[in-house]
Coordinates of C-alpha atoms in Angstrom, one line a residue:
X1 CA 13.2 -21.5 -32.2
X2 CA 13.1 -19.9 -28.7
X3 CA 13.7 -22.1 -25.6
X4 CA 12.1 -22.2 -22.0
X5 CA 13.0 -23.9 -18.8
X6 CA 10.2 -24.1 -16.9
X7 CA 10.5 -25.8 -13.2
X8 CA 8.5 -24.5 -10.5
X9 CA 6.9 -25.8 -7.3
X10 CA 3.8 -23.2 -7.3
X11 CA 2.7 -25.4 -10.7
X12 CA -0.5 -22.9 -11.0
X13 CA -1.7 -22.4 -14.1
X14 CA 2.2 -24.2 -15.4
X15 CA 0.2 -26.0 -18.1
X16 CA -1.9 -23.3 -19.6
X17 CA 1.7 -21.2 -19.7
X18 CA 3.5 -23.8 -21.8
X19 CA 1.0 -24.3 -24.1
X20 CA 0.5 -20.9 -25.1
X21 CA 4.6 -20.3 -25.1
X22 CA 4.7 -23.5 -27.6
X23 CA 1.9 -21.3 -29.5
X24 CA 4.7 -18.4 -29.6
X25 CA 6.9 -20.8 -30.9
X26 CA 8.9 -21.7 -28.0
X27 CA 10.2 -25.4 -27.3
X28 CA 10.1 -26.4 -23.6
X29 CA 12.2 -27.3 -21.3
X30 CA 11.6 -29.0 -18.0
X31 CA 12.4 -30.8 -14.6
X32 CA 11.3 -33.3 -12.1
X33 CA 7.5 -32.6 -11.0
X34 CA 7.0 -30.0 -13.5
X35 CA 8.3 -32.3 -16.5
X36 CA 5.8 -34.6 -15.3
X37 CA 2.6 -32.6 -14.8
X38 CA 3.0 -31.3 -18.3
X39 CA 3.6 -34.6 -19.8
X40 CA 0.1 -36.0 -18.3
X41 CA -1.3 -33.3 -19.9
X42 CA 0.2 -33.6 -22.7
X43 CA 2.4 -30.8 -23.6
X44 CA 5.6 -31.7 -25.9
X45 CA 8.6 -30.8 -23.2
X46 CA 12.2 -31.8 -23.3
X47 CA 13.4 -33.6 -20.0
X48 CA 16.4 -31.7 -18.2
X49 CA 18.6 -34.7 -18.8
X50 CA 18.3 -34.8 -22.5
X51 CA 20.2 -30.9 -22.0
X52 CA 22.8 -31.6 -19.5
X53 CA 23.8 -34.6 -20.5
X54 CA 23.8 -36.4 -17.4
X55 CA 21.2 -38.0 -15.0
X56 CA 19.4 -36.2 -12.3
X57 CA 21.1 -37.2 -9.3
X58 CA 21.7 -37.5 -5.1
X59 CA 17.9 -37.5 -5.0
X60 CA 17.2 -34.7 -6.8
X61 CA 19.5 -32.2 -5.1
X62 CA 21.5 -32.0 -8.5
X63 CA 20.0 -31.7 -12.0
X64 CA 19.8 -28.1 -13.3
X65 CA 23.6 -27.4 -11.7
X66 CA 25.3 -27.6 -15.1
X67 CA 27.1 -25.5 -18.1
X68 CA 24.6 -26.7 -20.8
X69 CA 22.0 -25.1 -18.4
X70 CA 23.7 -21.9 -17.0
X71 CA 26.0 -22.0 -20.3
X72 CA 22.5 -21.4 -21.9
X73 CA 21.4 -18.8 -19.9
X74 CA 24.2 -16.7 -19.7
X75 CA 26.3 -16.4 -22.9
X76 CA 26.0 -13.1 -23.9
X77 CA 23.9 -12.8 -26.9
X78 CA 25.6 -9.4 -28.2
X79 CA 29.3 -10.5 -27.9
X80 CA 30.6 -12.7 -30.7
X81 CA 33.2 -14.7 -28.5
X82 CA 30.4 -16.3 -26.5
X83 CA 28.1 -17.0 -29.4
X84 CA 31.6 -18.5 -30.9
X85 CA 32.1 -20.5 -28.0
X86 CA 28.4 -21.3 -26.9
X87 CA 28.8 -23.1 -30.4
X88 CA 32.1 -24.4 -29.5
X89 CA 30.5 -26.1 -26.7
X90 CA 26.8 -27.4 -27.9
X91 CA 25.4 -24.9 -25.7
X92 CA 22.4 -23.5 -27.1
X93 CA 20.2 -20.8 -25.5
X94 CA 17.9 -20.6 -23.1
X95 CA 15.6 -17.4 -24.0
X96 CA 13.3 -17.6 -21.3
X97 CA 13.8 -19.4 -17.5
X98 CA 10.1 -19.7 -15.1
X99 CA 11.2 -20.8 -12.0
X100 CA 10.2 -20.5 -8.2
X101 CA 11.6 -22.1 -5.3
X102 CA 10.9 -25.4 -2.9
X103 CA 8.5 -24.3 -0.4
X104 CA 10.3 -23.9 2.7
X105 CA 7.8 -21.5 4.6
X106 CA 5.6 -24.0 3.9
X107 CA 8.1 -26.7 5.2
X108 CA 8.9 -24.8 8.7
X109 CA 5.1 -24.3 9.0
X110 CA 4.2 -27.8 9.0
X111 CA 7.0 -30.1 10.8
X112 CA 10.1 -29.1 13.3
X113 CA 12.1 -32.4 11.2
X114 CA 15.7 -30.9 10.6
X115 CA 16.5 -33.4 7.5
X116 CA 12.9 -32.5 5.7
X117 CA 13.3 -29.1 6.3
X118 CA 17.4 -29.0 5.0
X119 CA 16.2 -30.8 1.5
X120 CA 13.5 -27.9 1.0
X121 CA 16.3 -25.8 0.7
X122 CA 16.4 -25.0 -2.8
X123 CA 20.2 -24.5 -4.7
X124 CA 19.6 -25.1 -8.3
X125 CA 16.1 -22.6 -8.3
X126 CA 17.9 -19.7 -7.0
X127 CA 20.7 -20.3 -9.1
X128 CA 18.7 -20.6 -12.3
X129 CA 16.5 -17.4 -11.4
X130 CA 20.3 -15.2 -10.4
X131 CA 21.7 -16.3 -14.0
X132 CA 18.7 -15.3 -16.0
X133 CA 18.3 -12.1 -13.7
X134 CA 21.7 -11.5 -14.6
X135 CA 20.9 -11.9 -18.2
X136 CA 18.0 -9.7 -18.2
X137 CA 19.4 -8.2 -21.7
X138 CA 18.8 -11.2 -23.1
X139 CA 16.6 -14.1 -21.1
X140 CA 12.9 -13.0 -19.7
X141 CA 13.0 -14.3 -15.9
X142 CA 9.6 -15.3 -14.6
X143 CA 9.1 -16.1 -10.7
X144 CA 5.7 -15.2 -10.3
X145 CA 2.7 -17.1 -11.6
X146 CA 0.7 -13.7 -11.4
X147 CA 2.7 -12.5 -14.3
X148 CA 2.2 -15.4 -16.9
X149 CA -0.4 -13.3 -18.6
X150 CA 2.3 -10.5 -18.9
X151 CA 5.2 -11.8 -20.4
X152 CA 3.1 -14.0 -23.1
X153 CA 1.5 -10.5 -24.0
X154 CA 4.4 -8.9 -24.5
X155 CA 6.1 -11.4 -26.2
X156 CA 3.1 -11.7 -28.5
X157 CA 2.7 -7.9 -28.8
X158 CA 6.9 -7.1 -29.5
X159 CA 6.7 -5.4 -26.0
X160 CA 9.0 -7.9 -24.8
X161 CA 11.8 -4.9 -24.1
X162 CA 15.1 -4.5 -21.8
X163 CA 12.7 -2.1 -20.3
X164 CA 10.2 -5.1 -19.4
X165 CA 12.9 -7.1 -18.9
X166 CA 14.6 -5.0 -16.4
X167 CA 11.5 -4.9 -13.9
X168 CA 11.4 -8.8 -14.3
X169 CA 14.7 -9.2 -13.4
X170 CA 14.5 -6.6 -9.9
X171 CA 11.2 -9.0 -9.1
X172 CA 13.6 -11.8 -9.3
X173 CA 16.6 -10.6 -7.6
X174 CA 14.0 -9.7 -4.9
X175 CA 12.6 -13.2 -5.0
X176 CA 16.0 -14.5 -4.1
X177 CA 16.8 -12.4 -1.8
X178 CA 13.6 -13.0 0.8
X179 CA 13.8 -16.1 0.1
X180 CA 17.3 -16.5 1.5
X181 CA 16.3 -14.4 4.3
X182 CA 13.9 -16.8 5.2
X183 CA 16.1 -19.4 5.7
X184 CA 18.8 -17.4 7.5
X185 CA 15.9 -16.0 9.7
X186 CA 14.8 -19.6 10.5
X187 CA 18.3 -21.4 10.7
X188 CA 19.0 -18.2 14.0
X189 CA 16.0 -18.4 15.5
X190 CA 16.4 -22.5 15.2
X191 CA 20.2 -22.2 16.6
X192 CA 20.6 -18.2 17.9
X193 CA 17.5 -17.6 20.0
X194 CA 16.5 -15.1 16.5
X195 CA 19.4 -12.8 17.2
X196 CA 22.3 -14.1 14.7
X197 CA 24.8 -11.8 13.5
X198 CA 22.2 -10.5 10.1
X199 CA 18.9 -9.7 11.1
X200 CA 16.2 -9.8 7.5
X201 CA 13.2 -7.6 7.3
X202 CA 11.4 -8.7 4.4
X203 CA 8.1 -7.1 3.6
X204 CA 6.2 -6.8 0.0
X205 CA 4.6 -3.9 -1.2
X206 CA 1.0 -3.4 -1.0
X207 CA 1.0 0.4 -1.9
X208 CA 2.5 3.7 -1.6
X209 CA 1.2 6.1 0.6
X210 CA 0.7 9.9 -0.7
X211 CA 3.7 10.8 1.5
X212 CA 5.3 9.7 4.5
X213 CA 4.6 11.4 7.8
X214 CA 5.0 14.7 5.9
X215 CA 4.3 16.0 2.7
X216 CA 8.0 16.1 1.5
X217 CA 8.7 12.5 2.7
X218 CA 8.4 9.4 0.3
X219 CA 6.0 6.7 2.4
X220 CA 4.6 3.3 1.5
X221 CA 3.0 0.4 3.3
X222 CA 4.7 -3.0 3.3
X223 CA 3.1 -6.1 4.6
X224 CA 4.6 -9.3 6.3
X225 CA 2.5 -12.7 5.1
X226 CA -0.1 -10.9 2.9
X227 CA -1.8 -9.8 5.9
X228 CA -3.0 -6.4 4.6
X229 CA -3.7 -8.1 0.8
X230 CA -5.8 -10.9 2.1
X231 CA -7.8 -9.0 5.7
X232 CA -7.7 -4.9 4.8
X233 CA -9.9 -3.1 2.6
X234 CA -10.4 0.6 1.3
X235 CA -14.2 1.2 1.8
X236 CA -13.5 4.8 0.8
X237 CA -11.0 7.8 0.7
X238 CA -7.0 6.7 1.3
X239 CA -5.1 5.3 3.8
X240 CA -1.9 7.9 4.7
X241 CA 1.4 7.3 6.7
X242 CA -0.3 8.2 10.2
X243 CA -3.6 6.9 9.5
X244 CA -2.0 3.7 9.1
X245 CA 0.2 3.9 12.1
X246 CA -3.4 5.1 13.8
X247 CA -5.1 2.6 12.9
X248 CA -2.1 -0.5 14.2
X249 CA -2.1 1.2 17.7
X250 CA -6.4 1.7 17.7
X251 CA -6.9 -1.9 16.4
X252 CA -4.4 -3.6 18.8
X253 CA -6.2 -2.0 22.0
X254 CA -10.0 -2.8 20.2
X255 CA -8.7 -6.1 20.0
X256 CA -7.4 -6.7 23.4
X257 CA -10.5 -7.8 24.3
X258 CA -11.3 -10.5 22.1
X259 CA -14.9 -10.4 21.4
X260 CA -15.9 -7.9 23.4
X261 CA -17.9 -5.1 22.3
X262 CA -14.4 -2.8 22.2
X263 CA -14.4 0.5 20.8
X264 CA -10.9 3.0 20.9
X265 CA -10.6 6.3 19.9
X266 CA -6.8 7.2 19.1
X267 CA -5.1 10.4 18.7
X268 CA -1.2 10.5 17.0
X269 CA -0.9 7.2 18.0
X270 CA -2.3 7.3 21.5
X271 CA -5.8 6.5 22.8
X272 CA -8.3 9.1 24.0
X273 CA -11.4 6.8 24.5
X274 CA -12.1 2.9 25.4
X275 CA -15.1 1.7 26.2
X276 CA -16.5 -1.7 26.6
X277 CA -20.5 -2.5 26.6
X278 CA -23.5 -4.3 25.6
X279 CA -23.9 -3.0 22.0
X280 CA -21.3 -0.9 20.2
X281 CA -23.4 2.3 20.2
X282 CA -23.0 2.4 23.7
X283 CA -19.4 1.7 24.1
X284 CA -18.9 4.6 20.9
X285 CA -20.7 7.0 23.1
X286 CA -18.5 5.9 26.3
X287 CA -15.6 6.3 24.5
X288 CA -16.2 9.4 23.4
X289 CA -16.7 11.1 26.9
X290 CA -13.0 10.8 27.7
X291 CA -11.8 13.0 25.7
X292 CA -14.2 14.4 23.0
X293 CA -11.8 17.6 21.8
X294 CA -8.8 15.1 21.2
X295 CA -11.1 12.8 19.4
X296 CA -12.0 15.4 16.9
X297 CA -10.2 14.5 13.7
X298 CA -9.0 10.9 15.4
X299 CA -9.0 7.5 14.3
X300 CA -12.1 4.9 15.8
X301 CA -10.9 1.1 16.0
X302 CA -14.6 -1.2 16.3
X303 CA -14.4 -4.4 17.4
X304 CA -17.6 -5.6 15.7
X305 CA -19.9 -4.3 12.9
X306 CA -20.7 -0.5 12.4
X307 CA -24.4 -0.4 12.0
X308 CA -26.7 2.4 10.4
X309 CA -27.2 3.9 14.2
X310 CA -23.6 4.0 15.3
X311 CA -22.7 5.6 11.7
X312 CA -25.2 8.5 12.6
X313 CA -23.8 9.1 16.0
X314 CA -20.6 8.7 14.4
X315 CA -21.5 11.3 11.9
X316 CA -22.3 14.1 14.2
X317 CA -18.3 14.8 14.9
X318 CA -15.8 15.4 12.2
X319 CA -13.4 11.3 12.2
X320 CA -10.9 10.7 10.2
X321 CA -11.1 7.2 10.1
X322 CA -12.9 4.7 11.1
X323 CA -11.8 1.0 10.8
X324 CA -14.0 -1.6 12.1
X325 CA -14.3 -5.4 11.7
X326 CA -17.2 -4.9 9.1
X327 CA -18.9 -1.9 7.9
X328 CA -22.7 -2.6 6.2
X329 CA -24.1 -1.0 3.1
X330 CA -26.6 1.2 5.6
X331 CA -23.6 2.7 7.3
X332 CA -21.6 3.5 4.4
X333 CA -24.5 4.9 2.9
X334 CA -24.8 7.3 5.8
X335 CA -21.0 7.8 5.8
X336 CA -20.8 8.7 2.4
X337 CA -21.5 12.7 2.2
X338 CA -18.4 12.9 4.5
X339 CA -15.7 13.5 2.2
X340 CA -12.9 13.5 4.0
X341 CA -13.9 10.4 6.3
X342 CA -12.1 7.4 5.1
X343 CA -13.3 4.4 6.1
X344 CA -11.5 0.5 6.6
X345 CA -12.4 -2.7 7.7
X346 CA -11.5 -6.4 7.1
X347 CA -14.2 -8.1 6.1
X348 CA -15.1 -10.4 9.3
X349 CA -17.2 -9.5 12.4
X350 CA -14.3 -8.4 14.5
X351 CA -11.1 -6.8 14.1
X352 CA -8.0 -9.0 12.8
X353 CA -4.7 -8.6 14.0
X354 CA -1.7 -10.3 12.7
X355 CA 0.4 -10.8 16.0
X356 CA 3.6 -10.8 14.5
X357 CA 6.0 -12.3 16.3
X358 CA 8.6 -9.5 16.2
X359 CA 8.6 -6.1 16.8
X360 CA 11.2 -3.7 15.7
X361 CA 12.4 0.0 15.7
X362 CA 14.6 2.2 13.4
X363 CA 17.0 4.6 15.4
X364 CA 20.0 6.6 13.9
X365 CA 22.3 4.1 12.4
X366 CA 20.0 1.3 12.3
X367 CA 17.2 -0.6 14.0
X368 CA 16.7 -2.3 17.7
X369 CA 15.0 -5.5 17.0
X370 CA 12.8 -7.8 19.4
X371 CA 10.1 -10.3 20.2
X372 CA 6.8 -8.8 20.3
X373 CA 5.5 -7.8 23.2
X374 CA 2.8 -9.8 24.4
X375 CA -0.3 -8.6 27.4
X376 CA -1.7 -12.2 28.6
X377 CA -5.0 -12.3 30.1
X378 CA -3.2 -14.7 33.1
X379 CA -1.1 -11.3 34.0
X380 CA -4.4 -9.5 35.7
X381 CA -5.8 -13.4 36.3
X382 CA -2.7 -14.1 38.4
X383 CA -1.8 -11.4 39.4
X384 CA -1.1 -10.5 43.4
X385 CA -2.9 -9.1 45.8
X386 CA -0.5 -7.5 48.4
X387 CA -3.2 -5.0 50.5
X388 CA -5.8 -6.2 53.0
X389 CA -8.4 -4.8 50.4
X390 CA -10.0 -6.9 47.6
X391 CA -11.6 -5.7 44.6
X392 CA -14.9 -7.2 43.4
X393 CA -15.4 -8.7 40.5
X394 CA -16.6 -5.4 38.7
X395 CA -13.6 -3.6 39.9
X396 CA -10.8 -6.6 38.5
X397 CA -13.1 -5.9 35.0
X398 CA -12.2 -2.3 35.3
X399 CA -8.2 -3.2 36.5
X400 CA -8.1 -5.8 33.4
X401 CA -9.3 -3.0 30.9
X402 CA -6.7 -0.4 32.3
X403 CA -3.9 -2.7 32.3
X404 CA -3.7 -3.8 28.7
X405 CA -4.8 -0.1 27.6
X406 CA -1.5 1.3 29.3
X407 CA 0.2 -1.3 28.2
X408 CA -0.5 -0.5 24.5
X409 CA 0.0 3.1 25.3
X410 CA 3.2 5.3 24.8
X411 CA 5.5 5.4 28.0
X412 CA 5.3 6.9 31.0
X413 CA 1.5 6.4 31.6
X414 CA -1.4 5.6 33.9
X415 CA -5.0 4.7 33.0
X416 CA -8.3 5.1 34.7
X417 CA -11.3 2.8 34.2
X418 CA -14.6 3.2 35.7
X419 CA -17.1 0.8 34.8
X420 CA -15.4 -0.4 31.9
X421 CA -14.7 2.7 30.2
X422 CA -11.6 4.8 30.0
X423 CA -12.3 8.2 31.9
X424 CA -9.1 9.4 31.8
X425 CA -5.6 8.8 30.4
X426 CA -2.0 10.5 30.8
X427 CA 0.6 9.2 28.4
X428 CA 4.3 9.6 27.0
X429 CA 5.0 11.8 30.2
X430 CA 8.7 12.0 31.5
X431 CA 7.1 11.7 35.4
X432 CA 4.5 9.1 36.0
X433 CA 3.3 11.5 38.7
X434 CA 3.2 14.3 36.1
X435 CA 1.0 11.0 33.9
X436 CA -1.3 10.5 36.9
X437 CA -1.8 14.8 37.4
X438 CA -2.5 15.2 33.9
X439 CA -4.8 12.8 33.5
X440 CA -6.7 13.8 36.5
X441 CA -6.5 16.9 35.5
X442 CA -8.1 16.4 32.0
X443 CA -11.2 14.2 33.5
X444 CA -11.5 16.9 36.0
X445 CA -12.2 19.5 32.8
X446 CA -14.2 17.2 30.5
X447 CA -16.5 16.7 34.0
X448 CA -16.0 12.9 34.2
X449 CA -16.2 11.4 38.0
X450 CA -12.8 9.4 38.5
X451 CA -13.9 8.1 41.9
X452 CA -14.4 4.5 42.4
X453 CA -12.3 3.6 39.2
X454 CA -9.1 1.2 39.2
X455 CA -5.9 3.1 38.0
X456 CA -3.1 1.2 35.6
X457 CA 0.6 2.2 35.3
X458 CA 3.0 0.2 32.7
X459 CA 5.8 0.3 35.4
X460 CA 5.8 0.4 39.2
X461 CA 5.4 3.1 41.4
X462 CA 8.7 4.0 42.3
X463 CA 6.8 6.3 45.5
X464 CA 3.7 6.2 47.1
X465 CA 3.1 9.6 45.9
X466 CA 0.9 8.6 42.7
X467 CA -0.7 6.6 45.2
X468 CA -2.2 9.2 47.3
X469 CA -3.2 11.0 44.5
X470 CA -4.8 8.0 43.2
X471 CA -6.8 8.2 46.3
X472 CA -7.3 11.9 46.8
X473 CA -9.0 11.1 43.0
X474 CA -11.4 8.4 44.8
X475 CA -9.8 5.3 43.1
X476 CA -10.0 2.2 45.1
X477 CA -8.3 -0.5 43.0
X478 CA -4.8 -0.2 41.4
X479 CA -2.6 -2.1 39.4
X480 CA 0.9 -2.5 38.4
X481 CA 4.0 -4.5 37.8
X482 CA 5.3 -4.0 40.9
X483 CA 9.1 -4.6 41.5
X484 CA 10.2 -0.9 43.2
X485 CA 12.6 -0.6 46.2
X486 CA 9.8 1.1 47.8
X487 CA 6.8 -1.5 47.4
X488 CA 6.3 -1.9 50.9
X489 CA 6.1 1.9 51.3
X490 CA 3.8 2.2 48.3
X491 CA 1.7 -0.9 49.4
X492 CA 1.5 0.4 53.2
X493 CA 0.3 3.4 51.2
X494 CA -2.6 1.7 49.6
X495 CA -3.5 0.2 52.8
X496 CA -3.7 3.2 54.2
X497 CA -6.3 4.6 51.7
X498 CA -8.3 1.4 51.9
X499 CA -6.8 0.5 48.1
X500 CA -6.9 -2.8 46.7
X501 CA -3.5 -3.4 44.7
X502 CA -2.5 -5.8 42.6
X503 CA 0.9 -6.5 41.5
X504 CA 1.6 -8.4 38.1
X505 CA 5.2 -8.9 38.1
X506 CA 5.6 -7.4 34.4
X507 CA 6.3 -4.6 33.1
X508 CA 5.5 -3.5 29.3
X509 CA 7.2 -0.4 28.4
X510 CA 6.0 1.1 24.9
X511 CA 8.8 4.3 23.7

């Protein structure tokens, strides 16, 4: 008869998985919690301590650490020395080992206690699931309740191949391995402000894309927390490489503004609409008079539900994707004879964003790694007034909306808002003057009246040359870190011109 260790702290399902292994013949084998929950329900198990030999001890921090356990596991079945000495020994084989590990996320999650959170630090688990891994040629390793159903047909069926075995045992080796970079993420963040001397990136795999950023490039989408599995859905058509990097730089600005009726229109990852209003049909059509040429073929972020009406306006211009909050069954109906539109959403009435806590960036070699960068509403609330000029209430609206859009927006760049829509944007320049020109310039062809708008930069000023232009354009409010050598020159400037400026005191570069 077959044997199988069975200790796990996701107990899911547990009971229904023994009995059906006893069914295949198997004799169980069990620990602690586990032991117990199959005993009340009254599945035949052998204890752990009936195996090793010797009692679970120091609280429960030793029990499975033993040679009749990992002797079990890992005596090679095809070499007669170890069979000789497994008999030698008393060890007798463990065919099949179903474990996964003390919930530490869930530990750090709920208290700061040091002691709690050390003794959910699971040692005998990992080592268990590494020795069975190990033995893939011979032991089936299970660390996932999700594929309970799987092994007990294949063991039924005679599919239960190295083959099978093999992928079981890269899931496990993977299961280790976050795991442990869990805890050594949490132990420098705890002791090394997050930057210790390993830095883990652990994501799982949600899907592969058709290609990367080009068609002879391998591309995938990994998520951190389940974040895509449990909040994104495929309403229709496929989510590629650069949709998907669309869509995180569309939904961050839509989002900005909590639940505002927020609609952005981004192009290669930069945005070529905003527009705030009453209904989203309006802002869509506000948007869209920034820039409607770079919005052909672009990517629309709503902050709300699209409706039947904003799927027809929609509808007259060739998208690519749209991703909203929700999409109803009327607008997907209307959507639908556009084959090449694919269309998102994540299932609630606005948009969700994960706000991960890091932020990171591969260069050649290896990656630059950070905190997330973070655009607080208190930045435009608090921030200075350093000109004899004011702006009114209307006019702060407008400075707010510019502010977090160029601070979500690709280095150097300035943003102009009139009347809470974007009418014109100049990004990822090497000048900020060069930003400011070319913005101007590109309101100036699609006919939109810049005059009376507030202007955004990411960074300061460094001369009160953006500033005159600013005001040769009619703006009358600006905003910006501030911080220059020359902020008196570039304030005296805005005096001059009747400006109000603001300074926030940050900056929020995005390369």
């Amino acid at each position: 008869m077959k044997r199988a260790l069975l200790s796990v702290s996701d107990k899911s399902n547990i009971v229904e998985f023994a009995k059906s292994l006893i069914g295949l013949e198997y004799q169980i084998i069990s620990t602690g919690g586990t032991y117990k929950m199959l005993k009340e329900a009254g599945v035949t198990a052998i204890e752990i301590d009936e195996v090793t030999k010797f009692p679970e001890c120091f609280e429960g921090r030793v029990k499975t650490l033993n040679p009749y356990i990992h002797g079990g596991i890992l005596h090679r079945r095809d070499k007669q020395s170890h069979l000789d000495q497994a008999k030698e020994l008393g060890v007798e084989a463990i065919d099949l080992v179903c474990v996964n590990l003390y919930p530490f996320k869930a530990t750090i999650e709920k208290t700061d206690d040091f002691e709690e959170i050390i003794e959910n630090i699971d040692i005998g688990g990992p080592a268990m699931v590494r020795s069975a891994a190990k033995n893939f040629d011979s032991v089936i390793i299970l660390t996932d309740p999700s594929d309970y159903s799987l092994v007990l047909n294949a063991i039924a069926n005679g599919d239960n191949t190295v083959e099978f075995r093999r992928d079981l045992m890269i899931k496990a080796y993977e299961h280790t391995a976050a795991y442990d970079s869990m805890i050594a993420n949490y132990m420098n963040k705890r002791f090394n402000n997050g930057m210790g001397n390993k830095q883990f990136i652990v994501g799982n795999k949600v899907m592969d894309t058709r290609y990367g950023e080009n068609p002879h490039q391998k591309g995938g989408l990994y998520e951190f927390d389940a974040f895509f599995s449990k909040n994104f859905k495929t309403l229709k058509g496929e989510a590629s490489f650069n949709n998907l990097t669309d869509i995180s730089g569309a939904v961050k600005i839509a989002a900005a503004f909590g639940d505002e009726n927020a609609i952005c229109i981004v192009k290669h990852g930069n945005p070529c609409g905003f527009a705030i209003r009453d209904n989203l049909l309006d802002a869509y059509n506000e948007a869209l008079k920034c820039d409607p040429i770079s919005a052909f073929g672009g990517v629309v972020a709503v902050n709300g539900v699209v409706t039947k009406a904003l799927a027809e306006k929609m509808n007259e211009m060739f998208l690519e994707v749209i991703i909203a909050g929700r999409i109803d069954e009327e607008a997907l109906a209307v959507f639908e004879p556009k084959k090449r539109l694919k269309l998102f959403e994540y299932g609630s009435e606005r948009i969700t964003l994960s706000n991960d806590a890091i932020d990171f960036k591969h260069i050649d070699g290896g990656f630059v790694f950070q905190d997330a960068d973070r655009v607080t509403a208190e930045e435009v609330k608090n921030a200075k007034l350093v000109t004899k000029h004011v702006a009114d209430e209307a006019a702060m609206k407008d400075a707010e909306i510019a502010y977090k859009v160029a601070s979500l927006t690709k280095s150097n760049c300035v943003v102009y808002v009139k009347d809470s829509a974007m009418v014109a944007v100049g990004m990822g320049m090497t000048s900020r003057v060069d930003a400011a020109r070319c913005a101007l310039k590109k309101a100036e062809e699609m006919g939109l009246d810049v005059s009376g708008s507030a202007l955004a930069s990411e960074a300061f000023f460094p001369f009160r040359d953006s500033i005159d232009a600013a005001a040769g354009a009619g703006v009358k409010t600006v905003i910006q870190p501030g911080g220059s050598v020359r902020d008196e020159e570039v304030i005296a400037a805005a005096d001059e011109h009747g400006m109000a400026l603001y300074f926030t005191g940050v900056r929020h570069f995005l390369h």
